[in-house]
Amino acid sequence: MNWDPLILTFELALTTTLVLLVVGIPLAYWLSKTRARIKPILETLVSMPLVLPPTVLGFYFLLAFSPNNAFGAWIDEWLGIPLVFSFAGLVLASVIYSLPFMVQPIQAGLSSLPPSLSEAAATMGKSASTQLFRILLPNIRKSLLTGIVLSFAHTVGEFGVVLMIGGNIPGKTRVASIAIYDEVEALNYAAANTYSLILFVLTFVLLLTVYLVNGGYLKRFWR
């Protein structure tokens, strides 16, 4: 069995999750606080990957990241990073595709906190960033865990987006979900079953952890 697709999948999921933490936390904080008129539009854009077919997003990513378009050409020329059929392209597409899985739990957690937390910190002269990282986020650990686990697990299970933007290049863009498809097409059901079973067990354990932690079952178990 070739372990490269699984290793690449976990590298992609980990990288995507780390980037989403950097991008998603400030975005979720702003969405939870703002009353700007564009808020519903931004929330809609963030949520669209939940309902759009992955191939639709993948198709537009393919067009946007292509060197024949302005954005793709700019990235390629100035940063020297080709986005089509590359790991960097997979990461960028995965960040956009998994964005709601990070932003929405954190936004919901921040919105559920009483305003008095921020108001008390503000009266003590704490900056917005200090309020966020030292006061608010520690009070929504469960929401943070949910966002991290869902983002990681969702990236592990991607197929349509990664196939459209990354293709099927062994050792470069051939992730586990694509490897399963290839093995089924080749009637190699044993290898397909091995890949599938590993992903099934991994995602089950990750989601079970979220439910155990958020439901307080671990505390009951250790008492």
Coordinates of N, CA, C and O in Angstrom, one line a residue, residues 8 12 16 83 86-95 158 161-163 165-167 172-175:
L8 N 0.0 13.0 2.5 CA -0.3 14.3 1.8 C -1.6 14.9 2.3 O -1.8 16.1 2.5
L12 N -2.1 18.4 4.2 CA -3.0 19.4 3.7 C -4.0 19.9 4.8 O -4.2 21.0 5.0
T16 N -4.1 23.6 6.3 CA -5.3 24.3 6.1 C -5.9 24.8 7.5 O -6.3 25.9 7.6
L83 N -0.4 28.1 -8.5 CA -1.5 27.6 -7.7 C -2.3 26.5 -8.4 O -3.0 25.7 -7.7
S86 N -0.9 22.3 -7.8 CA 0.2 22.4 -6.9 C -0.4 22.3 -5.5 O -1.6 22.5 -5.2
F87 N 0.5 22.0 -4.5 CA 0.1 21.9 -3.1 C -0.4 23.2 -2.6 O -1.3 23.3 -1.8
A88 N 0.3 24.3 -3.0 CA -0.1 25.6 -2.5 C -1.5 26.0 -3.0 O -2.3 26.6 -2.2
G89 N -1.9 25.6 -4.2 CA -3.2 25.8 -4.7 C -4.2 25.0 -3.9 O -5.3 25.4 -3.6
L90 N -3.9 23.7 -3.5 CA -4.8 22.9 -2.7 C -5.0 23.6 -1.4 O -6.1 23.6 -0.9
V91 N -4.0 24.2 -0.8 CA -4.1 24.8 0.5 C -5.1 26.0 0.4 O -6.0 26.2 1.2
L92 N -4.8 26.9 -0.6 CA -5.7 28.1 -0.7 C -7.1 27.7 -1.0 O -8.0 28.2 -0.4
A93 N -7.3 26.7 -1.9 CA -8.7 26.3 -2.1 C -9.3 25.6 -0.9 O -10.5 25.9 -0.6
S94 N -8.6 24.9 -0.2 CA -9.1 24.2 1.0 C -9.5 25.2 2.1 O -10.4 25.0 2.8
V95 N -8.7 26.3 2.2 CA -8.9 27.3 3.2 C -10.3 28.0 2.9 O -11.1 28.2 3.8
E158 N -12.2 16.2 1.6 CA -12.4 16.9 0.3 C -12.1 16.0 -0.9 O -11.2 15.1 -0.9
V161 N -13.2 19.6 -4.9 CA -12.4 20.8 -5.0 C -10.9 20.5 -5.3 O -10.3 21.1 -6.2
V162 N -10.4 19.5 -4.6 CA -9.0 19.2 -4.8 C -8.7 18.5 -6.1 O -7.7 18.7 -6.7
L163 N -9.7 17.8 -6.6 CA -9.5 17.2 -7.9 C -9.5 18.2 -9.0 O -8.7 18.2 -10.0
I165 N -8.8 21.6 -8.8 CA -7.6 22.5 -8.7 C -6.3 21.8 -8.7 O -5.3 22.4 -9.1
G166 N -6.2 20.6 -8.1 CA -4.9 19.9 -8.0 C -4.7 18.8 -9.0 O -3.6 18.4 -9.2
G167 N -5.8 18.3 -9.5 CA -5.6 17.2 -10.4 C -5.3 15.9 -9.6 O -5.7 15.7 -8.5
K172 N 2.2 14.8 -5.1 CA 2.0 16.3 -5.1 C 0.6 16.8 -4.8 O 0.4 17.7 -4.0
T173 N -0.4 16.2 -5.5 CA -1.7 16.6 -5.3 C -2.7 15.4 -5.1 O -3.9 15.6 -5.0
R174 N -2.2 14.2 -5.2 CA -3.0 13.0 -5.1 C -3.3 12.7 -3.6 O -2.5 11.9 -3.0
V175 N -4.4 13.2 -3.1 CA -4.7 13.0 -1.7 C -5.5 11.7 -1.6 O -5.8 11.0 -2.5

